[in-house]
mmCIF file with all atom_site columns, C-alpha atoms in Angstrom:
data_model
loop_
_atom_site.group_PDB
_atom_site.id
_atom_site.type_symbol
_atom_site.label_atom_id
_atom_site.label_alt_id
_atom_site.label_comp_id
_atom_site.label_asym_id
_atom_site.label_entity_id
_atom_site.label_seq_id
_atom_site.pdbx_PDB_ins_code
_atom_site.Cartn_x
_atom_site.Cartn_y
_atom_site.Cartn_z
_atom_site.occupancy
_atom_site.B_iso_or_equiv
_atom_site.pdbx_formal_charge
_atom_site.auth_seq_id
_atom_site.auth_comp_id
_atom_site.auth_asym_id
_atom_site.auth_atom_id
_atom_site.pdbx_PDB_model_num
ATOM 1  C CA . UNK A 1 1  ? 9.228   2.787   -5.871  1.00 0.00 ? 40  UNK A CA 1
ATOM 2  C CA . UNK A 1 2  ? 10.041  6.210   -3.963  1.00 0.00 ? 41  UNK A CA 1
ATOM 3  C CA . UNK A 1 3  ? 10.424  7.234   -0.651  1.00 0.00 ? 42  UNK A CA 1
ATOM 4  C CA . UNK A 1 4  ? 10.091  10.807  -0.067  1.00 0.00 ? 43  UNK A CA 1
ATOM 5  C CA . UNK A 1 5  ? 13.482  11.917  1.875   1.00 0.00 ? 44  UNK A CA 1
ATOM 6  C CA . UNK A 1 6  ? 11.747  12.884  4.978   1.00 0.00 ? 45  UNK A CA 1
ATOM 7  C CA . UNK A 1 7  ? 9.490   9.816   5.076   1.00 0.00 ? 46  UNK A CA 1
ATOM 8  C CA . UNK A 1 8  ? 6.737   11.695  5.440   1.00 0.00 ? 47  UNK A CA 1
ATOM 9  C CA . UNK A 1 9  ? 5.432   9.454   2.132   1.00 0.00 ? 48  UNK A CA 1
ATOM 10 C CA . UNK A 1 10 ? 6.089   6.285   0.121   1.00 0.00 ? 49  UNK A CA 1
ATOM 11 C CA . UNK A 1 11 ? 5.115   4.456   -2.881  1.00 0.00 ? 50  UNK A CA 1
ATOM 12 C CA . UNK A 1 12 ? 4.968   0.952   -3.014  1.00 0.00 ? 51  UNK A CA 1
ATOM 13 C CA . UNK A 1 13 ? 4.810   -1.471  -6.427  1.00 0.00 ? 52  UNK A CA 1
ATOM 14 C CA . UNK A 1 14 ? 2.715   -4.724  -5.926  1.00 0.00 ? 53  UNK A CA 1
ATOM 15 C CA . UNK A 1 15 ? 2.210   -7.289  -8.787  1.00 0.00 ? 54  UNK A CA 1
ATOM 16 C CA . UNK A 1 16 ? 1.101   -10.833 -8.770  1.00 0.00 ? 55  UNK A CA 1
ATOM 17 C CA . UNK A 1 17 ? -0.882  -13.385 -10.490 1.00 0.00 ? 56  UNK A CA 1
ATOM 18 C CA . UNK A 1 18 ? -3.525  -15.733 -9.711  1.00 0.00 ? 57  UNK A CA 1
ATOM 19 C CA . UNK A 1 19 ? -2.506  -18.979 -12.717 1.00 0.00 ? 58  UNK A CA 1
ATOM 20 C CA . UNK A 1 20 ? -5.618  -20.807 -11.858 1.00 0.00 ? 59  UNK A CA 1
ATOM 21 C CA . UNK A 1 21 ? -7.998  -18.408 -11.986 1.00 0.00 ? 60  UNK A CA 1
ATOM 22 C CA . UNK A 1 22 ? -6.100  -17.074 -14.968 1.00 0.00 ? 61  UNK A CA 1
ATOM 23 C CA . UNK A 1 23 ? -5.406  -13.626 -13.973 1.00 0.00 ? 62  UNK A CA 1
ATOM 24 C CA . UNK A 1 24 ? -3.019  -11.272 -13.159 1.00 0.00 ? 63  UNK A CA 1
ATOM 25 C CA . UNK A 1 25 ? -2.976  -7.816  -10.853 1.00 0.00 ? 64  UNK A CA 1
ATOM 26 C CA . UNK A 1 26 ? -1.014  -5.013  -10.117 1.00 0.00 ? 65  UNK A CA 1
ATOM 27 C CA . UNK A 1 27 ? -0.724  -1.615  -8.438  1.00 0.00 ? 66  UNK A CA 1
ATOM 28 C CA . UNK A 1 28 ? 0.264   0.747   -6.031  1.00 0.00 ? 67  UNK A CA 1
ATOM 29 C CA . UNK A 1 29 ? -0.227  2.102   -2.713  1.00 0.00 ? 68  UNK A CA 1
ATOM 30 C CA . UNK A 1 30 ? 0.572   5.845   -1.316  1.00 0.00 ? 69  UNK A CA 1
ATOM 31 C CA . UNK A 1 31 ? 1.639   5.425   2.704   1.00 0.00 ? 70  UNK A CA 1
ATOM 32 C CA . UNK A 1 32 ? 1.234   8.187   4.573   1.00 0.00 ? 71  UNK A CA 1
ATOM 33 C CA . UNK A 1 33 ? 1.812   8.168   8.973   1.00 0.00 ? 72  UNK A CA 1
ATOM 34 C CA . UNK A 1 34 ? -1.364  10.163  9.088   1.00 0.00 ? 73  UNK A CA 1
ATOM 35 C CA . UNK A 1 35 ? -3.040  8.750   6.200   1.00 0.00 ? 74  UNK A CA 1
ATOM 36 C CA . UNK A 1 36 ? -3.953  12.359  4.449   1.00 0.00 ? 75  UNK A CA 1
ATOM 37 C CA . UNK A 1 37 ? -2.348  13.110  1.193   1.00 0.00 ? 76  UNK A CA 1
ATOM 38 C CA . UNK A 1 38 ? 1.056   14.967  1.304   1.00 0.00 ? 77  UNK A CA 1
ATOM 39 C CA . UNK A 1 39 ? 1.457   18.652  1.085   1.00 0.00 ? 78  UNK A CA 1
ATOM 40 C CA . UNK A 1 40 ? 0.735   20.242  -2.239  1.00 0.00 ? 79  UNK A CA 1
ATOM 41 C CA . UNK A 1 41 ? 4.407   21.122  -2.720  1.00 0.00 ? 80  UNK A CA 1
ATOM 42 C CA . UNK A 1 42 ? 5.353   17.523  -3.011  1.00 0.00 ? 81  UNK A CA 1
ATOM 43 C CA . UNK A 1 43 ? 2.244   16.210  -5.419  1.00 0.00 ? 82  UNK A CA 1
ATOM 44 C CA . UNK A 1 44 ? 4.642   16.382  -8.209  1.00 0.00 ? 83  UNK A CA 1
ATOM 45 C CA . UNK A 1 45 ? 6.884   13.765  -7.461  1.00 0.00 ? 84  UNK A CA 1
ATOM 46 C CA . UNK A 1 46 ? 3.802   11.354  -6.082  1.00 0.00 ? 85  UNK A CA 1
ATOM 47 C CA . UNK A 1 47 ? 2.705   11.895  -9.384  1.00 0.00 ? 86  UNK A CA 1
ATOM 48 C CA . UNK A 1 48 ? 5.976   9.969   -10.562 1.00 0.00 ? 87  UNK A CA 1
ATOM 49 C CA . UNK A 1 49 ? 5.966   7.651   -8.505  1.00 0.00 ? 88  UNK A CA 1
ATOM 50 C CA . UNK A 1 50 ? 2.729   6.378   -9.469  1.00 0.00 ? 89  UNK A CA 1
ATOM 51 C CA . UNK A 1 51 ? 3.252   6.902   -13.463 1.00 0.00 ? 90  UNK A CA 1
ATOM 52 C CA . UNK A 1 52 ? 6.422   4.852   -12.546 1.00 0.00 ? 91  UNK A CA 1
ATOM 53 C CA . UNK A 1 53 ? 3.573   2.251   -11.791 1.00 0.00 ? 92  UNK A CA 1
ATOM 54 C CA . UNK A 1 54 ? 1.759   2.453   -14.437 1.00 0.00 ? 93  UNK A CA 1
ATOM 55 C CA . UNK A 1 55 ? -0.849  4.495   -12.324 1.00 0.00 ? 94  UNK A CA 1
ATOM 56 C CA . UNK A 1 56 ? -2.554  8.148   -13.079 1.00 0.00 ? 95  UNK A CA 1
ATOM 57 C CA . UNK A 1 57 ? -3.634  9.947   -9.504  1.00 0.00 ? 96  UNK A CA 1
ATOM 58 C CA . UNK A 1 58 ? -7.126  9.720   -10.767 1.00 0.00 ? 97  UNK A CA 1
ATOM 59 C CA . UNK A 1 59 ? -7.364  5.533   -10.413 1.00 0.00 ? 98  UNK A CA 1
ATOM 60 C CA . UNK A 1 60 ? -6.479  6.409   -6.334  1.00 0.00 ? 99  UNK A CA 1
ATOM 61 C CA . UNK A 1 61 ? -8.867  5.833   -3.997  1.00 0.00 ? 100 UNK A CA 1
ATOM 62 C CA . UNK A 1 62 ? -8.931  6.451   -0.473  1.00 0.00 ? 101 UNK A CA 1
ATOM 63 C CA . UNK A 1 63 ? -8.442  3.766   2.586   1.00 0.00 ? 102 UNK A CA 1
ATOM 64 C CA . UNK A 1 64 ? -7.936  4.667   5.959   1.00 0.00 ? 103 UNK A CA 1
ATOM 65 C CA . UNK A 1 65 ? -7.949  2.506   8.800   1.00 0.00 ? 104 UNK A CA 1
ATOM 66 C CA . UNK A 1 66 ? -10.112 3.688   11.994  1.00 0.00 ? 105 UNK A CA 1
ATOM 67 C CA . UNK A 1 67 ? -8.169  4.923   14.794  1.00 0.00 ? 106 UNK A CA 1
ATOM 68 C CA . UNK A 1 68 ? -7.934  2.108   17.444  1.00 0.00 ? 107 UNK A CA 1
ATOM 69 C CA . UNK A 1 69 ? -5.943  1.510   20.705  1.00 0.00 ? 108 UNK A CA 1
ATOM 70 C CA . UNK A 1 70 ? -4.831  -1.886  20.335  1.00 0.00 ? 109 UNK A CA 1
ATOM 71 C CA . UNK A 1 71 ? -4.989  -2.577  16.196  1.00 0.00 ? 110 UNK A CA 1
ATOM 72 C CA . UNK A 1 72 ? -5.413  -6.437  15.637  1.00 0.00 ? 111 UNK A CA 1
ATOM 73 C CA . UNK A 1 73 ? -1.273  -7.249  14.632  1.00 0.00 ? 112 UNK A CA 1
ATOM 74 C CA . UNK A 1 74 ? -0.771  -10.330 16.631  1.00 0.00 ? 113 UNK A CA 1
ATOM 75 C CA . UNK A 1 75 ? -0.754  -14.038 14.710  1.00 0.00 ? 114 UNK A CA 1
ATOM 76 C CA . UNK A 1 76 ? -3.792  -16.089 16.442  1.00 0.00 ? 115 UNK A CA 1
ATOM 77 C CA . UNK A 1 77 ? -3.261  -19.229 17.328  1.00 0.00 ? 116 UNK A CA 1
ATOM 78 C CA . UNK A 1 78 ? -6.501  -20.035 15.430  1.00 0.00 ? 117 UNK A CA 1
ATOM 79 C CA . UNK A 1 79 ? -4.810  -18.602 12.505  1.00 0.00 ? 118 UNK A CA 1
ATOM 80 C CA . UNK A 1 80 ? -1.335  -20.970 13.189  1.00 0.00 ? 119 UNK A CA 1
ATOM 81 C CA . UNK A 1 81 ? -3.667  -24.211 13.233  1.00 0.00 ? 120 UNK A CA 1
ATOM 82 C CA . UNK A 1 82 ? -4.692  -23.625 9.013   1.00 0.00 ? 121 UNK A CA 1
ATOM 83 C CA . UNK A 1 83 ? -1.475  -23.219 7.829   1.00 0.00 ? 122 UNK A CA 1
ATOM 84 C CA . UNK A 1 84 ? 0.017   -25.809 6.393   1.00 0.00 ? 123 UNK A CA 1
ATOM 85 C CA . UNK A 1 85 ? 3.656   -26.715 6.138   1.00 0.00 ? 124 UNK A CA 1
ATOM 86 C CA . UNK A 1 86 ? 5.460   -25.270 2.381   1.00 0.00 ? 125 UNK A CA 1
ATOM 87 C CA . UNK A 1 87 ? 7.020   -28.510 1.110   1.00 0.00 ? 126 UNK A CA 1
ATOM 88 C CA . UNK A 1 88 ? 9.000   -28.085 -1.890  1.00 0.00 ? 127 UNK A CA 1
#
């Protein structure tokens, strides 16, 4: 949705729907390299972004990953042997 010019910030849309289970979802997340909130001066136009979504600042809640050397990114091989082929 909006990437603040310095990319010290983003806003990202997400939206999808579950047909069997009958439902539908959607909403935002605020990505940060530190994982604080930006600086005061710039609250504004997060503000935006988010009503852009849909989204007040009050629905946010917090998630911050733990520091860790070596974060889990790789694809297991365990996780290669579930998938199953997409056949259209």
């Amino acid at each position: 949705v909006f990437v603040a010019d310095d990319l010290s910030w983003g806003c990202f849309h997400y939206s999808g729907a579950a047909s069997v289970a009958g439902s539908s979802y959607s909403g935002a997340v605020l990505v940060t390299p530190d994982g604080f909130l930006p600086s005061n001066d710039q609250l504004n136009e997060v503000k935006n972004a988010f009503r852009e979504c849909g989204i007040e600042m009050w629905e946010m809640y917090r998630c911050k990953m733990p520091d860790t050397p070596n974060p889990p990114l790789e694809i297991t091989e365990e996780f290669l042997s579930m998938q199953k082929p997409n056949v259209l």
